Coordinates of C-alpha atoms and ligand atoms in Angstrom, one line a residue:
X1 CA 4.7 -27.7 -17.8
X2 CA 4.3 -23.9 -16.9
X3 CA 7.1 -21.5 -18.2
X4 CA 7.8 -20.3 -14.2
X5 CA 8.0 -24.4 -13.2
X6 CA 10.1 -24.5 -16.4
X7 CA 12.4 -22.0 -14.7
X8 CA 12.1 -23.0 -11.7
X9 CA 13.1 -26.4 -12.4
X10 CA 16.1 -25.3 -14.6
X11 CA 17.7 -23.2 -11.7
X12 CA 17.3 -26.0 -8.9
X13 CA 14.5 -23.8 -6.9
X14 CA 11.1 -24.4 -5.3
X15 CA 8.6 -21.8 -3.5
X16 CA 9.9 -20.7 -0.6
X17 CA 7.1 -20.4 1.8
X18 CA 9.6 -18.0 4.0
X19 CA 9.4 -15.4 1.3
X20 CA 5.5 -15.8 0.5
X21 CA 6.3 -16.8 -3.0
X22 CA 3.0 -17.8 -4.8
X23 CA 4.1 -17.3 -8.3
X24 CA 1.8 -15.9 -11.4
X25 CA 1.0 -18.6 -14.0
X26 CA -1.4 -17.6 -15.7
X27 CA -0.2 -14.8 -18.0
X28 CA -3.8 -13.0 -18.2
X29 CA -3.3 -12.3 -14.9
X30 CA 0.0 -10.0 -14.7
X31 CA -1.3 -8.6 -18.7
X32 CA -3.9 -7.1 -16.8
X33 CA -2.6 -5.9 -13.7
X34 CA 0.6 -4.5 -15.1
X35 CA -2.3 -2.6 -17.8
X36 CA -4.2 -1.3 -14.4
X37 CA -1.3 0.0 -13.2
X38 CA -0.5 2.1 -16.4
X39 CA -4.2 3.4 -16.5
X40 CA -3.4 5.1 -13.2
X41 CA -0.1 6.6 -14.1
X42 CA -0.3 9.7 -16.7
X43 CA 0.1 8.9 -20.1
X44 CA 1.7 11.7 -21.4
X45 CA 4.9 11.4 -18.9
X46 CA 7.9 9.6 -18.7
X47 CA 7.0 6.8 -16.6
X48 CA 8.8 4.6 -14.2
X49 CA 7.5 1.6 -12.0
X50 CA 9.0 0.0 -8.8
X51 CA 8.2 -3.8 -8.3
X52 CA 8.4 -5.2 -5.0
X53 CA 9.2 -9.3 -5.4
X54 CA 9.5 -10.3 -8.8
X55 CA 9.9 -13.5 -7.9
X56 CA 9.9 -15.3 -12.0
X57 CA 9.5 -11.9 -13.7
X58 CA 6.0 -12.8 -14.2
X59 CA 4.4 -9.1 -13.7
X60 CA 8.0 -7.6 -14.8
X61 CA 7.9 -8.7 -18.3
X62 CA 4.7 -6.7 -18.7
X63 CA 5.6 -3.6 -16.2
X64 CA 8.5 -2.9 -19.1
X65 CA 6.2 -2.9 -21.8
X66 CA 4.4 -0.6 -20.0
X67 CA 6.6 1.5 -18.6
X68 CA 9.9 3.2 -19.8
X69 CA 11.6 2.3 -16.3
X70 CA 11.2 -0.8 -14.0
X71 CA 13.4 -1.2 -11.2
X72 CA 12.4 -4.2 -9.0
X73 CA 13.4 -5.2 -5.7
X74 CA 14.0 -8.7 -4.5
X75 CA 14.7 -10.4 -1.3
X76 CA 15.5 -13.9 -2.4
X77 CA 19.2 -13.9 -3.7
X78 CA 18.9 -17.2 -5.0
X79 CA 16.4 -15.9 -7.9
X80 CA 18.6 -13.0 -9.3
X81 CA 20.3 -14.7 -11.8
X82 CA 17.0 -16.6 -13.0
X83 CA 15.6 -12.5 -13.1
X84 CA 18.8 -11.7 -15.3
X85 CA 17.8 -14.9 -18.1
X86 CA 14.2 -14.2 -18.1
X87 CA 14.3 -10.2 -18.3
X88 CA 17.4 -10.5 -20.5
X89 CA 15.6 -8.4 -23.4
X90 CA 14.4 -6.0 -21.6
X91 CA 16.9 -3.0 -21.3
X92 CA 14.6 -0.8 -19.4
X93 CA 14.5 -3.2 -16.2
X94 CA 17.1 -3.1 -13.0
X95 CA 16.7 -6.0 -10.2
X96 CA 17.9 -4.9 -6.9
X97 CA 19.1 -7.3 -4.0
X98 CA 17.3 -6.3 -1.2
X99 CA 15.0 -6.3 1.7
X100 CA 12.2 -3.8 0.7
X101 CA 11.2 -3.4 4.5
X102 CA 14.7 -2.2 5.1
X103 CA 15.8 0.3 2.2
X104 CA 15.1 3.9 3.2
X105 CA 12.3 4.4 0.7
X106 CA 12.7 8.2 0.1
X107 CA 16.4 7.9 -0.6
X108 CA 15.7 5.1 -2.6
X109 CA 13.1 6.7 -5.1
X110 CA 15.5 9.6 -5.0
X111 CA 18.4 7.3 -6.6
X112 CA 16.4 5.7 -8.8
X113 CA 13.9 7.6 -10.0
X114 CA 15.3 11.1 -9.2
X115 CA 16.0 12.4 -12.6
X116 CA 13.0 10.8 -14.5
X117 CA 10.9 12.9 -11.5
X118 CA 13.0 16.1 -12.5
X119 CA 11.9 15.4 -15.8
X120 CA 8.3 16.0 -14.7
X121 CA 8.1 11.6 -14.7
X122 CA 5.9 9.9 -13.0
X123 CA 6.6 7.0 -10.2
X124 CA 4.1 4.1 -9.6
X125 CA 4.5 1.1 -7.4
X126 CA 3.0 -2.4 -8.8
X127 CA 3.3 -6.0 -7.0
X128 CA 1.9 -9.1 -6.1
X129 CA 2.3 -8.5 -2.9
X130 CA 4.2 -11.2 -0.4
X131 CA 1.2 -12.3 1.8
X132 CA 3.0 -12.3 5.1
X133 CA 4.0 -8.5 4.9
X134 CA 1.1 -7.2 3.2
X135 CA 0.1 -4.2 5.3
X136 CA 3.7 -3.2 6.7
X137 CA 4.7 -3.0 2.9
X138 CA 1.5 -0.7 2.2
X139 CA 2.0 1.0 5.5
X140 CA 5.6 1.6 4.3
X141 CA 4.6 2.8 1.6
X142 CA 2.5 5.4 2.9
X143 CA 4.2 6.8 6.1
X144 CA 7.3 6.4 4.7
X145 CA 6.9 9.7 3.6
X146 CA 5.8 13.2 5.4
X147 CA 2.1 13.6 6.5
X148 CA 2.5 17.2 5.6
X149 CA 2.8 16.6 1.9
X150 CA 0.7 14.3 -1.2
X151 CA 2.8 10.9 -1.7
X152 CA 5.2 11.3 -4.5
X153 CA 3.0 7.9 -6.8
X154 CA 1.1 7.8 -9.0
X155 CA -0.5 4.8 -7.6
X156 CA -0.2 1.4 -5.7
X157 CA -1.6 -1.3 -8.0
X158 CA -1.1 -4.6 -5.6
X159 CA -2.4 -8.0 -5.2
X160 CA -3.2 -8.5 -2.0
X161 CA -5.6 -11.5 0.2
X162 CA -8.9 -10.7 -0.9
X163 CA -9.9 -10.3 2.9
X164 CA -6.8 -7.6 3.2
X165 CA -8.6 -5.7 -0.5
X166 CA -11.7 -5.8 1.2
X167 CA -10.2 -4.2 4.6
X168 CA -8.1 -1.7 2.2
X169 CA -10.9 -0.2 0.7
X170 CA -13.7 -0.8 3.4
X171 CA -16.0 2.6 4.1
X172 CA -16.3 3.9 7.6
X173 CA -18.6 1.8 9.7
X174 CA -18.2 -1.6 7.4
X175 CA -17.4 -4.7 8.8
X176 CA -14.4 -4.4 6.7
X177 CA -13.6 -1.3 7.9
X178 CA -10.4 -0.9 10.4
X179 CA -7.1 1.3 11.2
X180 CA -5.8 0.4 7.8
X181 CA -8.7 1.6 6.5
X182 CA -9.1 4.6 7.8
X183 CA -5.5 5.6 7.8
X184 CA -5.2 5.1 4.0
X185 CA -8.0 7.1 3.5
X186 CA -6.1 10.0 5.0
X187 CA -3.6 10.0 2.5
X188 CA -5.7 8.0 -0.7
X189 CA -8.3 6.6 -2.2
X190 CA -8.4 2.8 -2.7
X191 CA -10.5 0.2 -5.2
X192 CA -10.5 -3.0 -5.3
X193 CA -10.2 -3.9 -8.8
X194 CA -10.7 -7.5 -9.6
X195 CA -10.5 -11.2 -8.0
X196 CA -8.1 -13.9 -8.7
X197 CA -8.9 -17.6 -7.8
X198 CA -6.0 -19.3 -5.8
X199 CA -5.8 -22.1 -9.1
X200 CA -3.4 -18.7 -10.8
X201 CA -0.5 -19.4 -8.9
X202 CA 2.2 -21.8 -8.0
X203 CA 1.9 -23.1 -5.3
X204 CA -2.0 -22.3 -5.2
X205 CA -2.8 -20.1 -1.8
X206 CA -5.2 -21.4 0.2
X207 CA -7.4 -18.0 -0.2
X208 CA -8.2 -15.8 -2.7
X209 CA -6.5 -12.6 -3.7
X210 CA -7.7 -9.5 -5.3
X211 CA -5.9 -6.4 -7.0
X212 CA -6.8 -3.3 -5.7
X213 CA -5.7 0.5 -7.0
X214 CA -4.3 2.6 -4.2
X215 CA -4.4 6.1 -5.3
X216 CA -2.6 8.9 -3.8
X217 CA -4.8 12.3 -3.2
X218 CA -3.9 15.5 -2.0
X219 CA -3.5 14.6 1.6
X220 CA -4.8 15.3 4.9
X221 CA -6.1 18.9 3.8
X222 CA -7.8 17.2 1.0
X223 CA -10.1 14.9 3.6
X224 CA -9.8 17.6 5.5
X225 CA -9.6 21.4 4.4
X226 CA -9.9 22.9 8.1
X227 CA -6.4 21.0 9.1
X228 CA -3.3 23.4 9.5
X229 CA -2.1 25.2 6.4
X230 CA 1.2 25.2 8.2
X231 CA 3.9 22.4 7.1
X232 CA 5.0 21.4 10.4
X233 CA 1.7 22.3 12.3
X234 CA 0.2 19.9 9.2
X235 CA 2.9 17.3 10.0
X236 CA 2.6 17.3 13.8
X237 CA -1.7 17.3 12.6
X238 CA -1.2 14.5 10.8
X239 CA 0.8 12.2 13.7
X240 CA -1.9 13.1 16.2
X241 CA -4.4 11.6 13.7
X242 CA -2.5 8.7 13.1
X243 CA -2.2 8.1 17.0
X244 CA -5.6 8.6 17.6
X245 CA -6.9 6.0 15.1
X246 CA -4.2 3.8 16.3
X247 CA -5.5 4.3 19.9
X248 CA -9.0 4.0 18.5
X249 CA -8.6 0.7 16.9
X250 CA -6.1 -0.7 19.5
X251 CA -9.1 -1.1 21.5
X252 CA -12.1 -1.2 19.0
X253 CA -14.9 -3.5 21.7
X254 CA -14.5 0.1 23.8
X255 CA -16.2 3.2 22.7
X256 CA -13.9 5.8 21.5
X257 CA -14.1 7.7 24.7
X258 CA -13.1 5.2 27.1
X259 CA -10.5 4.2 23.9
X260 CA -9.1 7.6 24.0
X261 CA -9.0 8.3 27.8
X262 CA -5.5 7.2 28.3
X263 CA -4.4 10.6 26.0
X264 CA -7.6 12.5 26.5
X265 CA -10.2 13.3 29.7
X266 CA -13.2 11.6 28.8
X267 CA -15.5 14.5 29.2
X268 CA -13.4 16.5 26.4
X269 CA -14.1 13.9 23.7
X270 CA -17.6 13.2 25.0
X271 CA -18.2 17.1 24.0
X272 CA -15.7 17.3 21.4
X273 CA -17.6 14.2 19.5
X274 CA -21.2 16.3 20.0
X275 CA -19.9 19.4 18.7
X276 CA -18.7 17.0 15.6
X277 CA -22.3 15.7 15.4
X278 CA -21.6 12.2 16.5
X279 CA -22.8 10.1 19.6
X280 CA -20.6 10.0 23.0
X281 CA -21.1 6.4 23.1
X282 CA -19.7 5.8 19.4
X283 CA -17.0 3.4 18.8
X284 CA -13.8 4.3 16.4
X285 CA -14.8 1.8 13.4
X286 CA -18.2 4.5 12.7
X287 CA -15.3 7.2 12.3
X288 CA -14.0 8.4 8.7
X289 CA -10.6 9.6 8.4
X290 CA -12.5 13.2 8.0
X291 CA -14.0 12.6 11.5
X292 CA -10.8 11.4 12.9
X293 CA -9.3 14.4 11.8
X294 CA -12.5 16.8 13.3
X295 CA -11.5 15.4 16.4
X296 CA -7.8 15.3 16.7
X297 CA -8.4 19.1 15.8
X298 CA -11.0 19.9 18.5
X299 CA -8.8 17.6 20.9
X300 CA -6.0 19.7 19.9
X301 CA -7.0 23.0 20.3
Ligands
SAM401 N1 5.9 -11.0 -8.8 C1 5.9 -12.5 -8.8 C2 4.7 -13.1 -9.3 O1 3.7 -12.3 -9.4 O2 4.7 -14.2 -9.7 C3 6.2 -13.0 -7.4 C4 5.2 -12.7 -6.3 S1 5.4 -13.6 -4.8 C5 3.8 -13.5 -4.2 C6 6.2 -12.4 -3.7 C7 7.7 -12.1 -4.1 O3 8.2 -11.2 -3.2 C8 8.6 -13.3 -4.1 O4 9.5 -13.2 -5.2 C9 9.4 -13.1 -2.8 O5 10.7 -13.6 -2.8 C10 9.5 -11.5 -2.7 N2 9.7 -11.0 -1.4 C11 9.3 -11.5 -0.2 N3 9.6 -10.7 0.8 C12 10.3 -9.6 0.3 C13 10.9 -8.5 0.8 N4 10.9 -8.3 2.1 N5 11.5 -7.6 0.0 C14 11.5 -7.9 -1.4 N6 11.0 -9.0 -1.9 C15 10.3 -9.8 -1.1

């Protein structure tokens, strides 16, 4: 019998399907993701991790051997005190109660992790990511924050579907490719690492998964140097970006002029996408986040 059914069965629970538990039982599998995530993370730093699900602990008990902080959150009440039994040696590890789609992220990381970031610490994030929420949870991640400035991680290490890795880190123009795509790129640069077969967890999912490394960049002026130096001109940039690739892949069967025209006439984009060097009858999924950005600037102006 596995060590999580061992817990498992010991506390009364089962998978909850609800809470997209698929739990780690093979131990290589956690090793090596919780030692991806600490290859992204400076070495010389103090170092803290956030967790979102636990679930067993199975990632956990390798994120605080890795890290000098670990603060995980979890939804599922009933599997706190199970956390508190099977993380009991570690005194580097706090489990939180809690809803990760509703905490206010910044304030969060602030209370947490605030003085390890004063001490020039680094912050990653490292899960096996709940399959129903996948993207809001990455999209939280990301927007949570201000457009205007580079996300305050080291990295996103997550396992994720292996159809959601492929989208993550598809190149403009893929079939992969889409909004999540390209809005990821604005703010990072993503890789999907390796593949794990469904037979690694309990219960076994009926698709593969994949971990990929999400990491932060310098931001929008990174991808795009000719954006506004300005903060709130930046900020303001970087919403009109994000709209227009929203708008773009709303509606990705049109071309991105007939996509746009609800915000933009069509004979400004048809000119705006020549003097970017692209064809008027193009459709959004050809665009990189850089052209997105071209646009939205000569749109703008
Ligand atoms: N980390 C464990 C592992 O690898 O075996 C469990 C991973 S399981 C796929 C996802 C975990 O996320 C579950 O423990 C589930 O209860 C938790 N979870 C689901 N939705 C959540 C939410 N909104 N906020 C926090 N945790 C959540």
């Amino acid at each position: 019998m596995s060590v999580v059914r061992g817990l498992l069965d010991k506390y009364g629970l089962a998978p909850k399907k609800g809470f997209g538990q698929n739990f780690l039982v093979n131990a290589a599998i956690p090793e090596r993701i919780a030692a991806c995530s600490r290859e992204f993370a400076p070495g010389d730093r103090p170092s803290g991790v956030l967790e979102i699900g636990p679930g067993v602990g199975a990632l956990t008990q390798y994120l605080a051997r890795e890290y000098d902080r670990v603060v995980c959150v979890e939804i599922d009440r009933g599997l706190i005190p199970l956390l508190g039994e099977a993380l009991a040696e570690y005194g580097n590890v706090t489990v939180v109660e809690a809803d990760f789609m509703e905490l206010d992220l910044p304030a969060f990381i602030g209370e947490r992790f605030g003085d390890l970031i004063e001490a020039g610490g680094s912050v990653s994030v490292c899960a096996n990511l709940p399959y129903y929420i996948t993207t809001p949870v990455i999209m939280k991640l990301v927007e949570g924050f201000p457009a205007n400035e580079p996300l305050p991680f080291a990295a996103f290490t997550v396992m994720v579907q292996l159809e959601v890795a492929r989208r993550l880190a598809a190149p403009a123009g893929s079939a992969d490719y889409g909004s999540i795509s390209a809005s990821l790129a604005l703010r990072c640069r993503t890789e999907k690492l390796f593949d794990v077969a469904p037979g690694n967890f309990l219960p076994a999912p009926k698709v593969s998964s994949a971990v990929v490394g999400i990491v932060p960049h310098g931001g929008i002026r990174e991808v795009y140097p000719d954006a506004p130096a300005d903060p709130e001109a930046l900020l303001r940039f970087g919403t009109r970006v994000g709209d227009m690739i929203g708008l773009a892949f709303g509606q990705r069967r049109k071309t991105l002029v007939n996509a746009l025209s609800g915000q933009y006439p069509k004979e400004k984009t048809a000119e705006a996408l020549r003097s970017c060097g692209l064809r008027e009858d193009i459709r959004g999924e050809k665009l990189s986040a850089e052209d997105f950005c071209h646009l939205a600037d000569l749109l703008g102006r």
